[in-house]
Coordinates of C-alpha atoms and ligand atoms in Angstrom, one line a residue:
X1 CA 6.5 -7.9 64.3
X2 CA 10.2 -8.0 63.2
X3 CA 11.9 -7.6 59.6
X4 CA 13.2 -10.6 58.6
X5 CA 16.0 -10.6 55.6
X6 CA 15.5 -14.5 53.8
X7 CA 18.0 -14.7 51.1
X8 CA 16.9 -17.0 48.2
X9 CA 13.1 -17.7 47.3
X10 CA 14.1 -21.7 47.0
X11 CA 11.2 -23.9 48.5
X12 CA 12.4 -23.9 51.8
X13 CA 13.1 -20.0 52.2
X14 CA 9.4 -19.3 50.5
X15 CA 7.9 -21.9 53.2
X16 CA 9.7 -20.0 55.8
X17 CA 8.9 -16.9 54.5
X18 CA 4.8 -18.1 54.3
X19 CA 4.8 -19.2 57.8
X20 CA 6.5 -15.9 59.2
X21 CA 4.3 -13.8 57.6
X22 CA 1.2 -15.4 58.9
X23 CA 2.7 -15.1 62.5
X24 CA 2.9 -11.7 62.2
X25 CA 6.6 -11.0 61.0
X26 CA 7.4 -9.0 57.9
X27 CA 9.2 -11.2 55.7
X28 CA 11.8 -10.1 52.7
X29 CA 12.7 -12.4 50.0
X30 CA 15.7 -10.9 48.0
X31 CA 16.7 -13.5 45.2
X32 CA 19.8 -13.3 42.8
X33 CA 17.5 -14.5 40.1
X34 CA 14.7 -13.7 38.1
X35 CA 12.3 -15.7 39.2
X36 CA 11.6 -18.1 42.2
X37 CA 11.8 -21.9 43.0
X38 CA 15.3 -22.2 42.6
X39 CA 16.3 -26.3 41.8
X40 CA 12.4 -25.8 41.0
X41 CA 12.4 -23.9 37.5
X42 CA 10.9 -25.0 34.3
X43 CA 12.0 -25.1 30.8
X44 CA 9.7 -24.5 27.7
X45 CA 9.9 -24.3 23.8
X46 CA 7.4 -25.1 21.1
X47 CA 4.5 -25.9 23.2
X48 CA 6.6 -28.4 25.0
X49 CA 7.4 -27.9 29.0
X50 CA 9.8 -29.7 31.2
X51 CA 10.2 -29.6 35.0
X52 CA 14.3 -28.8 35.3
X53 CA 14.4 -30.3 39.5
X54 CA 12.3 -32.6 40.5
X55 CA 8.8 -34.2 39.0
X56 CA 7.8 -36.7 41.6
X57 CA 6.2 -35.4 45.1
X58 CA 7.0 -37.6 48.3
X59 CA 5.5 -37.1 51.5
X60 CA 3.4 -34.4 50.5
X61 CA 1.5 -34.0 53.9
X62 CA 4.6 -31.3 54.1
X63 CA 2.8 -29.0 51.8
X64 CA -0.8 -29.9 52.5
X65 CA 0.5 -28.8 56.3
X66 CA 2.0 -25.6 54.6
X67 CA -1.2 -24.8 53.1
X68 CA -3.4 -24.9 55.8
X69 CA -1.1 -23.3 58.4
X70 CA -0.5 -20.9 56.3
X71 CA -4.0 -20.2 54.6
X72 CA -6.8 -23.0 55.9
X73 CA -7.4 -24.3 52.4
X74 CA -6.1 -27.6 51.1
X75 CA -3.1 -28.6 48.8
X76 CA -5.5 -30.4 46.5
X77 CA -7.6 -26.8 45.8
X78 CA -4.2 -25.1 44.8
X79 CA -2.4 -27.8 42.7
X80 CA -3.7 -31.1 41.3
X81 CA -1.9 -34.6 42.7
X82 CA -2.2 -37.6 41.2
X83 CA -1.4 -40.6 42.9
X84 CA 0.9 -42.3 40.3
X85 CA 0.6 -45.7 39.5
X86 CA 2.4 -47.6 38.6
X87 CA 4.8 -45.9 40.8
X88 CA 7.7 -46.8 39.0
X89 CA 8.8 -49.6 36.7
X90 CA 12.5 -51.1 36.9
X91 CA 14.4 -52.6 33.4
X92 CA 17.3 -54.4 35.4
X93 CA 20.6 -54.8 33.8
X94 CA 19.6 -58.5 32.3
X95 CA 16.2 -57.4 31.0
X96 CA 13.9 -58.4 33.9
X97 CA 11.4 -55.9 34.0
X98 CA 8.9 -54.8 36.6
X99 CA 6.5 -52.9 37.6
X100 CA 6.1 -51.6 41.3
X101 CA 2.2 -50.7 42.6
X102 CA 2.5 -46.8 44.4
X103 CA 2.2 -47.4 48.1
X104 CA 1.2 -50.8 48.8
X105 CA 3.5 -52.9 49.8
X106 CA 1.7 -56.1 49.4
X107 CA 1.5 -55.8 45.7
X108 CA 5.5 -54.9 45.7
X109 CA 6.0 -58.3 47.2
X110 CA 4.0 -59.5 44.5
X111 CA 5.7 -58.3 42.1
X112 CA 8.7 -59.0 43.0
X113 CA 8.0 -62.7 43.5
X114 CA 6.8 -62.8 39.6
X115 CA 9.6 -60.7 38.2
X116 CA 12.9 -61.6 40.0
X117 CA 11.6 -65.3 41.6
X118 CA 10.1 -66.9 44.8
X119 CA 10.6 -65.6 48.0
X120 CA 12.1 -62.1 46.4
X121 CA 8.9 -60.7 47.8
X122 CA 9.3 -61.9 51.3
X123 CA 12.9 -60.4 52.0
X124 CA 11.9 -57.1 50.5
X125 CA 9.2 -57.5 52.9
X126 CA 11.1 -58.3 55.9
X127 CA 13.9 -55.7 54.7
X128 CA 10.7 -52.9 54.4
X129 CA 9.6 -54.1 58.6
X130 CA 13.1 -53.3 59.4
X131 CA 13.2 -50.0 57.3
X132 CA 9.9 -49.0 59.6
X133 CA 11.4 -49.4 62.7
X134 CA 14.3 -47.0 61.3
X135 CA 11.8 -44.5 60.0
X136 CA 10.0 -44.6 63.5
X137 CA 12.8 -44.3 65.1
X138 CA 14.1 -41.3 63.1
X139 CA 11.4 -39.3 61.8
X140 CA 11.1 -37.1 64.6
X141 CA 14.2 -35.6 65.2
X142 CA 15.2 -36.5 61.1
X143 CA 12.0 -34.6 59.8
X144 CA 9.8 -33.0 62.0
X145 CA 12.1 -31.5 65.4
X146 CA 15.0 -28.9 65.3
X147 CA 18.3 -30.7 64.9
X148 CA 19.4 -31.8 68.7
X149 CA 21.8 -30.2 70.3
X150 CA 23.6 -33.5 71.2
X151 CA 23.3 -34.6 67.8
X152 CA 25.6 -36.8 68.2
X153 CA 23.8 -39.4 69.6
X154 CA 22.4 -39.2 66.0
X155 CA 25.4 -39.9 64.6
X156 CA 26.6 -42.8 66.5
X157 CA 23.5 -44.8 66.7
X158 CA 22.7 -46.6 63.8
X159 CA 18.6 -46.9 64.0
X160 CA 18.4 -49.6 61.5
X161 CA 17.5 -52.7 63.5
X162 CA 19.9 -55.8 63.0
X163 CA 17.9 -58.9 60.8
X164 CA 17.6 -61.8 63.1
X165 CA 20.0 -64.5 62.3
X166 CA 19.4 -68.2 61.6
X167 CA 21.5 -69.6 64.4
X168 CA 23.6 -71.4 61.8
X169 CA 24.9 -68.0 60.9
X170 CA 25.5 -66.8 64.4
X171 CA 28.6 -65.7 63.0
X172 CA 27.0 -63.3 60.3
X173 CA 27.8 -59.7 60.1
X174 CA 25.0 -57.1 60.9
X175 CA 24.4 -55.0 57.7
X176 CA 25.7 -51.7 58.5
X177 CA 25.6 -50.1 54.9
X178 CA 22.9 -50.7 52.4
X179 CA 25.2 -52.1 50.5
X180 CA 25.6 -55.3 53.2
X181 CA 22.1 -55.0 53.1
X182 CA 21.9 -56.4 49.7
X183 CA 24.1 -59.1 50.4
X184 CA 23.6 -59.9 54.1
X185 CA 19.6 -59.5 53.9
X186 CA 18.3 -59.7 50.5
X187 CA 20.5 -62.5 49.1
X188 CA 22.8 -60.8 47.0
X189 CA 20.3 -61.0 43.9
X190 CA 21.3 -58.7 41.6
X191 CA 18.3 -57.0 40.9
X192 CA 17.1 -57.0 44.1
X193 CA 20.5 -54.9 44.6
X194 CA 19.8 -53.1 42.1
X195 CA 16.7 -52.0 43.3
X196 CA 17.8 -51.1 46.3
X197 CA 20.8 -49.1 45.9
X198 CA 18.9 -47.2 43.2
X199 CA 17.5 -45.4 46.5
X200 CA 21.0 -44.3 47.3
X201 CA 22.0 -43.4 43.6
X202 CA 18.8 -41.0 43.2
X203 CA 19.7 -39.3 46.5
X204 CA 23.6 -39.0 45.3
X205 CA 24.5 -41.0 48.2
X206 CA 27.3 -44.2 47.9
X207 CA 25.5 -47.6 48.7
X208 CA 29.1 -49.0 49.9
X209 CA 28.6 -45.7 52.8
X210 CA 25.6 -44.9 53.0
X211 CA 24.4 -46.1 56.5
X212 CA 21.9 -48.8 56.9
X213 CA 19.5 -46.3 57.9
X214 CA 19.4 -44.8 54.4
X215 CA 16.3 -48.0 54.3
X216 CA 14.4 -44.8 55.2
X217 CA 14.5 -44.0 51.7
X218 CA 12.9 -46.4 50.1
X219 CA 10.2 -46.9 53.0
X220 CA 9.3 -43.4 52.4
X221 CA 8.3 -44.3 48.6
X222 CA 7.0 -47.4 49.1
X223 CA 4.8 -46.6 52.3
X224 CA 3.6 -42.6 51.9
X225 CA 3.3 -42.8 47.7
X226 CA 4.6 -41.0 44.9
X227 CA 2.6 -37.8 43.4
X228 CA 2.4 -36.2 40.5
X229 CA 1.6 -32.6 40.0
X230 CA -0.7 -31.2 37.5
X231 CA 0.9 -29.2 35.3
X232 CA 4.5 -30.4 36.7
X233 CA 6.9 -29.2 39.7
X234 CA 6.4 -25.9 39.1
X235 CA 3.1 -25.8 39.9
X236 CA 3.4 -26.2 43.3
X237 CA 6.7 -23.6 43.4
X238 CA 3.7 -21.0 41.6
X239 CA 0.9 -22.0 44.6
X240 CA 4.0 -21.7 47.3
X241 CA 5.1 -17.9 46.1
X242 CA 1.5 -17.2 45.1
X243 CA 0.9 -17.7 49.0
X244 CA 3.6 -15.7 49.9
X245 CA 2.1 -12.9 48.3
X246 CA -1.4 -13.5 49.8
X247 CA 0.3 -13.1 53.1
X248 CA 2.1 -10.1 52.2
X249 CA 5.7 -11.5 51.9
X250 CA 7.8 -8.8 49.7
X251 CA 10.0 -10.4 46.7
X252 CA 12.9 -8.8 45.2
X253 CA 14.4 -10.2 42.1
X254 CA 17.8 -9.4 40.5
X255 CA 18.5 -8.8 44.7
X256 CA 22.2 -10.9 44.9
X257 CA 23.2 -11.0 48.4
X258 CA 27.3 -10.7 49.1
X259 CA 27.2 -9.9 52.7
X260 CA 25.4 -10.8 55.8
X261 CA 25.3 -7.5 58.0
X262 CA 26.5 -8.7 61.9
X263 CA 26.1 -6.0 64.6
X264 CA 27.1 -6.8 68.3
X265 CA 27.2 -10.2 68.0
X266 CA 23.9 -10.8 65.9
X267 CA 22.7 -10.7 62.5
X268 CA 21.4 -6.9 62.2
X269 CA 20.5 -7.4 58.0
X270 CA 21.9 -8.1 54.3
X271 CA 23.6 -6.1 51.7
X272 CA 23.0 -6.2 48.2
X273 CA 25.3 -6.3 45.2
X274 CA 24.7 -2.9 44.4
X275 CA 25.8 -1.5 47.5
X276 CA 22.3 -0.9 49.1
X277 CA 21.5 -2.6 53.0
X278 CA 19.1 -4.2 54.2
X279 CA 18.4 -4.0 58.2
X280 CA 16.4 -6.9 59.8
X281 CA 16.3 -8.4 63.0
X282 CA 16.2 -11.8 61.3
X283 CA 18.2 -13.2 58.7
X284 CA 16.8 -16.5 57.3
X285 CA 19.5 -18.1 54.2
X286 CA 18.2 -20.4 51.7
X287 CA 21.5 -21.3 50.5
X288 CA 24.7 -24.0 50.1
X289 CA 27.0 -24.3 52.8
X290 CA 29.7 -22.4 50.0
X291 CA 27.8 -19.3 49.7
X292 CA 26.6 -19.2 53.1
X293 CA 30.7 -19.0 54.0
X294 CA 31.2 -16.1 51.1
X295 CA 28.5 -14.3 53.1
X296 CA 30.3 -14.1 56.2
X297 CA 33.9 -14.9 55.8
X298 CA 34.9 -13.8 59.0
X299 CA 33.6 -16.3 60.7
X300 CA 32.1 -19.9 61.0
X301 CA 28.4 -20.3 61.5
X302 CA 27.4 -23.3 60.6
X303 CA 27.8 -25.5 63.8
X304 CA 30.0 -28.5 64.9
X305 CA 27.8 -31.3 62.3
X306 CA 30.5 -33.1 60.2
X307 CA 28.3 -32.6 57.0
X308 CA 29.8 -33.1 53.4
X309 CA 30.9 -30.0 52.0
X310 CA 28.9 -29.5 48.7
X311 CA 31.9 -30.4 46.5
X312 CA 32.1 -33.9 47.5
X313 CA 28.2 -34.5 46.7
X314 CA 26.9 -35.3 43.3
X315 CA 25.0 -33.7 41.0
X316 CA 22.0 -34.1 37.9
X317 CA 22.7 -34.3 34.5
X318 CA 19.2 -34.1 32.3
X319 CA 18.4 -34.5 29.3
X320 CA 15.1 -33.2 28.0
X321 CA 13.4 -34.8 24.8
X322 CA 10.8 -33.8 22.5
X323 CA 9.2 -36.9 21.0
X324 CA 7.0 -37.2 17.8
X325 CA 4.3 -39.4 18.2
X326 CA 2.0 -40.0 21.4
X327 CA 2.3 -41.9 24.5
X328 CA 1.4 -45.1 24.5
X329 CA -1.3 -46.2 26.2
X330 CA -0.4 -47.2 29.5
X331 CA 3.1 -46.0 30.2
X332 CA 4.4 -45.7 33.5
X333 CA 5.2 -42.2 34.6
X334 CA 8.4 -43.1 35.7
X335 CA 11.0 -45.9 34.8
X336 CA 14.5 -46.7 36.3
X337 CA 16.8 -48.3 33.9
X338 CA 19.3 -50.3 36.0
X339 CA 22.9 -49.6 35.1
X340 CA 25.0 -52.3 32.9
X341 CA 27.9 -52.7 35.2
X342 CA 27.6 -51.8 39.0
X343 CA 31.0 -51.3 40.2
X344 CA 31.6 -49.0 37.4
X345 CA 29.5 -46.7 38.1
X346 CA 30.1 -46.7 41.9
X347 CA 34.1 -46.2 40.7
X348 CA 33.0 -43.3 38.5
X349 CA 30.2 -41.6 41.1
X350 CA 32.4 -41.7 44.2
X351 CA 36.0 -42.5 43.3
X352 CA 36.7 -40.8 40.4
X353 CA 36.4 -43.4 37.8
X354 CA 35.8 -43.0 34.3
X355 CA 32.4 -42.5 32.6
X356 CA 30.4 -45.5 33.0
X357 CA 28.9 -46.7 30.4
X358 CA 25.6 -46.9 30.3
X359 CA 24.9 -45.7 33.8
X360 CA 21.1 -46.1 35.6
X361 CA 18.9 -43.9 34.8
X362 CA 15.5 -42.5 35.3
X363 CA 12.9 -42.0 32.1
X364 CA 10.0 -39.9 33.2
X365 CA 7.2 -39.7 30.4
X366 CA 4.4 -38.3 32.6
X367 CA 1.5 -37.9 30.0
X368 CA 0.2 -34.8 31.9
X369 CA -1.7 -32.7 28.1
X370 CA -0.5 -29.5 29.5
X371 CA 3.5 -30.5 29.0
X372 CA 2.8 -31.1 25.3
X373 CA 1.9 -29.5 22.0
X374 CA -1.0 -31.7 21.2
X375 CA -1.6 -35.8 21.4
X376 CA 0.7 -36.3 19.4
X377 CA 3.7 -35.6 20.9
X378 CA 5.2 -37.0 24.0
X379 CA 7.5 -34.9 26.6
X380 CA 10.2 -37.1 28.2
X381 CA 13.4 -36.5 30.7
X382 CA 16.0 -38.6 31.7
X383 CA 18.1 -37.6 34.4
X384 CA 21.4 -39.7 35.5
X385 CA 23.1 -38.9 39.1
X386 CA 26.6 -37.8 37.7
X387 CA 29.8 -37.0 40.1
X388 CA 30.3 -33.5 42.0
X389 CA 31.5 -30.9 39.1
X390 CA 31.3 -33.5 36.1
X391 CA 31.8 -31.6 32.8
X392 CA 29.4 -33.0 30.2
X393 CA 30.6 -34.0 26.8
X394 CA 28.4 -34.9 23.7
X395 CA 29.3 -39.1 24.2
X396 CA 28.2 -38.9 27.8
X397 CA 24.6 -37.8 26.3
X398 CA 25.2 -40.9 24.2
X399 CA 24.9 -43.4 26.9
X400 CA 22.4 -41.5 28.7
X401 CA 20.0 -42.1 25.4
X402 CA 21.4 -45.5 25.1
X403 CA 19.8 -46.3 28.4
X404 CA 17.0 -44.8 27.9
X405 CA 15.9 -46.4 25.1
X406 CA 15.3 -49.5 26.9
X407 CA 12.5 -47.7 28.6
X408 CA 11.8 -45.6 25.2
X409 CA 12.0 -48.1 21.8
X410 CA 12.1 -46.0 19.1
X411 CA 13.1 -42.8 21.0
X412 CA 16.3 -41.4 18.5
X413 CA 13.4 -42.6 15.5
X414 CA 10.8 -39.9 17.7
X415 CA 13.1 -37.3 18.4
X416 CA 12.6 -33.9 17.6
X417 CA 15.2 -32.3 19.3
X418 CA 16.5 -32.4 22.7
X419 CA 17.7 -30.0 25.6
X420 CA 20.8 -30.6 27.9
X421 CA 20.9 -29.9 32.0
X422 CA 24.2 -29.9 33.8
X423 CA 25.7 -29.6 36.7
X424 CA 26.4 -26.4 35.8
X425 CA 23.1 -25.1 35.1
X426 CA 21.8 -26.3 38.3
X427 CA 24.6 -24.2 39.9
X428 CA 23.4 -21.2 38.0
X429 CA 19.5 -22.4 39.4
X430 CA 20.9 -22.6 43.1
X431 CA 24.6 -21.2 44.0
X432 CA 25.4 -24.7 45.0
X433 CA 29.2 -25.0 44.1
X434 CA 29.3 -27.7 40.8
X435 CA 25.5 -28.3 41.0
X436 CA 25.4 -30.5 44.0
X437 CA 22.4 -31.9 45.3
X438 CA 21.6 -32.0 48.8
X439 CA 20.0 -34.9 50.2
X440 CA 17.6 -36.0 53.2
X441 CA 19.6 -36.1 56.6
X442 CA 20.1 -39.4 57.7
X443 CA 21.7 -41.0 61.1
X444 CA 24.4 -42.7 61.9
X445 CA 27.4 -42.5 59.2
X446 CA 29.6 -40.2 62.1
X447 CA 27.7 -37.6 61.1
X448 CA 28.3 -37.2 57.8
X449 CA 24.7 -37.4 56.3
X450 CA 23.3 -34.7 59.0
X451 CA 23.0 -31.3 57.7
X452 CA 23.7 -27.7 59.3
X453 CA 21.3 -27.1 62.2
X454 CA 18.6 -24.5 61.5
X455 CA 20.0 -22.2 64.3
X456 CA 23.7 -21.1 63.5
X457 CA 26.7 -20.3 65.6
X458 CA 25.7 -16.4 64.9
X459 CA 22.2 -15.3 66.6
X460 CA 19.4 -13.9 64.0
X461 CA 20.3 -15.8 61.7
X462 CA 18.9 -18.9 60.7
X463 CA 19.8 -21.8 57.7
X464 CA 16.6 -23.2 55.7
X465 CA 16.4 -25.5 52.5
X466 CA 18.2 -28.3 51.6
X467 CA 21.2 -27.8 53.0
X468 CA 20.4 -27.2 56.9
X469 CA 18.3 -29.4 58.5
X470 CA 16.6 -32.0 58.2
X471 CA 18.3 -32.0 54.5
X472 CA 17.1 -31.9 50.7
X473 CA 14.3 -32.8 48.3
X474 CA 10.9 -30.8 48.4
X475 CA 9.7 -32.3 51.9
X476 CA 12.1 -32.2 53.5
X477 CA 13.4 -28.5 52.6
X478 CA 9.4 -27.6 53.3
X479 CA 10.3 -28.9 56.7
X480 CA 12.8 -27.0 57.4
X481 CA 11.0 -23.7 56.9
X482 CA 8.0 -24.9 59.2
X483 CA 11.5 -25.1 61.8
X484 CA 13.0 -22.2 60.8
X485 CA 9.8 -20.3 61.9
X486 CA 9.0 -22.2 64.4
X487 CA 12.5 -21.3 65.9
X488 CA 11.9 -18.1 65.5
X489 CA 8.3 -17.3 66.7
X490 CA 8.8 -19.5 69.6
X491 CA 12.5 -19.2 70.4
X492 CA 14.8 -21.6 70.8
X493 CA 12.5 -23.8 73.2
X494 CA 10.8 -24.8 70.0
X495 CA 10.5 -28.3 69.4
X496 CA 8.6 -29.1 66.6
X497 CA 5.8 -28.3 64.9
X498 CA 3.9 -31.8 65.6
Ligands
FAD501 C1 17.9 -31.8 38.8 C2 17.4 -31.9 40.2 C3 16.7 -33.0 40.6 C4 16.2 -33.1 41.9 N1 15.5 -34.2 42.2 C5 15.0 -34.4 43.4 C6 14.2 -35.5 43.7 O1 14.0 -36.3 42.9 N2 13.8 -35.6 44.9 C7 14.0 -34.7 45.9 O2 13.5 -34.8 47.0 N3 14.7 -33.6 45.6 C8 15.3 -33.4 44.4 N4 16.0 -32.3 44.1 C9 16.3 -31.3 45.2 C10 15.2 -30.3 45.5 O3 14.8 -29.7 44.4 C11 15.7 -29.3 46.5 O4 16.3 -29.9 47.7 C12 14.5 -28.4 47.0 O5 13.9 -27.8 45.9 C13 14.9 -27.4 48.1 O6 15.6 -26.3 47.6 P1 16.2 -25.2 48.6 O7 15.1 -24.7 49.4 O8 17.3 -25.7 49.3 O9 16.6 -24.0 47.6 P2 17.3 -24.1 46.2 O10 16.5 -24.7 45.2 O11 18.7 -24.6 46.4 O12 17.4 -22.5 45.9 C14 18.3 -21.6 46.4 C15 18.0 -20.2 45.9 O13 18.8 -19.3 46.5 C16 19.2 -18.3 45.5 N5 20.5 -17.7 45.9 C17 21.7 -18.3 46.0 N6 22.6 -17.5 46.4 C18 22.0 -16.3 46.6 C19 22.5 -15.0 47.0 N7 23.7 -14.7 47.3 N8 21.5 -14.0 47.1 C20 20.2 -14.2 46.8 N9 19.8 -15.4 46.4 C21 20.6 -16.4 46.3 C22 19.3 -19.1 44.2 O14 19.2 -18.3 43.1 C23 18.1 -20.0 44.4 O15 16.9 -19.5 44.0 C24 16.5 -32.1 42.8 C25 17.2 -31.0 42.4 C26 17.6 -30.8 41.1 C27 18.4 -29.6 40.7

């Protein structure tokens, strides 16, 4: 029964924390804030409430295993998931619109082949066969096993299977990107571009870089389903710490951690901003890479993996809108509104470019009653994928309304009043250095999509969340705390929780 230290109560430190207590280990949260969830917080104001991370729940067998490791009772009697459908509607840059059925990728083909012309829905298709043979090539060491220790073989084999050529065009390139992707395998459509590199976009990650592999991204949505919680995000961030205190994990808020405590050779505890220390024979960090370092300058400890540093990854800008009027009948939860001029916004994401105007982004209207005042009112938040650091000036909330009122006629007519998210608040919500975002840990790409390896370079301590492996969003941070205490209840012999 050891003491374990975890710094931050983000999603992945509280799923590590759940899973250590219930194997016997005495678990300490200490969080810098007030409250817990981190990228998972929640704004409210005049009976109006708005999810400030993420709304939309992939893959969440993660949670539902979380729940009955950690407890025996289901997701679905803590938090109520909807199944949203459709699971997301795209208004590409020429006006084509469609809407996409949640996890059936039949009816996407069909769709397709209505909205963008025949035969769309076959190469999505055959693009979606390859993306499964990526996925089953990946998802055990890229979700559910401890980062290998030759991890390189990760990062030099690209999974993503080449598309079999015509033999006229023996000479064609394999798709190595997701950019060639588009052209090489999907035809170079537009909107069939569009659609996919939106995948990349959402996740921060450049389509021109972003490995062929990243396919893994949208096979996820398309194939598992996109969920909705009851109530919003935060819901399921209550049920998580709510089951760390059922199994007797201790939280302290206000509790900043500046230094992790090393004694002969290991990680020996934490000490607080106000001076006080904390011993443990486990330290578990739910942090960025950047504060992780500020903890223990003297040394490096997160491994030989050639991940981005959190300055070169992108961040969320969000805006938040209280609408007049209800929701109409039958709007889709979520909408992505296809940005007017591609390279543009590619220049401006990932080379420094100016704003772009009009950039994609994401409308959510998710007509759950409890995010409102009443009927007549509708809750909305668009969120754009904005450059590492970006300072946000009243003209770039401008374009973000422009676009969104494709998806939202009459939205500045309906508008009440509106909240602003930065890059900077999301730092305050995290530590990450400008707001960065992590994403999922991909292969191939030299390396450069894996994330830290749950064990570090100093023994005791341990990385969880986002920003160790297997990477970020709410799976696959869950994951990594089922590793993290794996790792540490079994040792380093672990090798996944399957
Ligand atoms: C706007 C936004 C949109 C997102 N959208 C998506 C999405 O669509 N899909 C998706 O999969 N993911 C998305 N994510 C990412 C997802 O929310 C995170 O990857 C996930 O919540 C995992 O978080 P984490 O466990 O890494 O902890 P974090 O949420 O990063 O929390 C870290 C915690 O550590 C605390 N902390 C930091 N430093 C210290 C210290 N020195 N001492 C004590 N405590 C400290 C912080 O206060 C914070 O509570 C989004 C995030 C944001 C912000």
């Amino acid at each position: 029964m050891a003491r374990i230290a975890v710094i931050g109560a983000g999603m992945g430190a509280m799923a590590a924390a759940a899973r250590l207590a219930v194997a016997g280990h005495r678990p300490v949260v200490l969080e810098r804030a007030s409250t817990y969830g981190g990228a998972v917080g929640r704004i409210e104001r005049d009976g109006f409430a708005f999810d400030t991370g993420p709304a939309l729940l992939p893959l969440p067998a993660v949670y539902r295993d979380l729940f009955i490791k950690t407890g025996k009772e289901p997701l679905e009697d803590l938090v109520g998931l909807t199944q949203v459908e459709p699971a997301v509607r795209h208004v590409f840059a020429d006006g084509t619109t469609t809407d996409l059925p949640n996890a059936r990728r039949a009816g996407v083909a069909e769709a397709l082949d209505a909205a963008v012309g025949a035969g769309a829905g076959a190469r999505w298709s055959a693009f979606m066969n390859r993306a499964r043979e990526a996925w089953d090539r990946t998802r055990r060491p890229l979700l559910e096993e401890p980062l290998w220790p030759n991890w390189q073989v990760l990062a030099d084999r690209e999974p993503y299977p080449a598309a079999p050529r015509k033999r006229l065009l023996r000479a064609a390139r394999t798709a190595t990107t997701l950019a060639e992707i588009g052209v090489l395998e999907l035809g170079g459509d537009p909107r069939l571009v569009a659609l996919l590199e939106q995948y990349a976009l959402a996740y921060g990650l450049d389509p021109r870089t972003a490995p062929a592999s990243a396919a893994v991204l949208p096979y996820m949505e398309q194939t598992f389903g996109t969920w909705a919680v009851t109530g919003g995000m935060r819901a399921l961030a209550d049920a998580v710490y709510a089951r760390c205190l059922k199994r007797k994990v201790e939280f302290r808020f206000g509790a900043e951690v500046t230094r992790i405590v090393e004694k002969d050779g290991r990680a020996a505890g934490v000490e607080l901003a106000d001076g006080t220390v904390e011993d443990a024979e486990f330290v578990v960090a739910g942090v960025a890479p950047g504060v992780l370092d500020r903890l223990l300058p003297e040394r490096s400890v997160q491994g030989e993996v050639p991940a981005r540093s959190e300055a070169e990854v992108p961040s969320r800008l969000t805006v938040h809108l209280a609408l007049r009027g209800a929701r109409p009948e039958g709007t889709p939860h979520r909408t992505v509104v296809h940005g007017a001029d591609r390279g543009a916004e590619l220049a401006w994401l990932f080379d420094g470019g100016p704003l772009a105007q009009r950039p994609t982004v994401t409308v959510l209207r998710s007509g759950d009653a409890s995010q409102v005042p009443d009927a007549e009112h509708e809750a909305v938040s668009v969120t754009v994928t904005v450059p590492p650091h970006a300072r946000v000036a009243e003209g770039d909330v401008e374009q973000v309304l422009a676009a969104a009122e494709r998806a939202v006629p009459g939205l500045r007519e309906r508008l009440l009043w509106h909240e602003v998210r930065t890059p900077r608040d999301i730092a305050e919500a995290t530590g990450a250095d400008g707001g960065a975002v992590p994403a999922p840990a991909l292969a191939a790409a030299r390396g450069n999509l894996l994330q830290a390896a749950n064990r570090t370079a100093l023994p005791g301590l341990f990385a969880v969340g986002g920003w160790s492996h297997p990477g970020g969003g709410l799976p696959h941070a869950g994951m990594s705390g089922a590793l993290v205490a794996g790792l540490i209840v079994e040792g380093p012999e672990f090798r996944g929780s399957q």
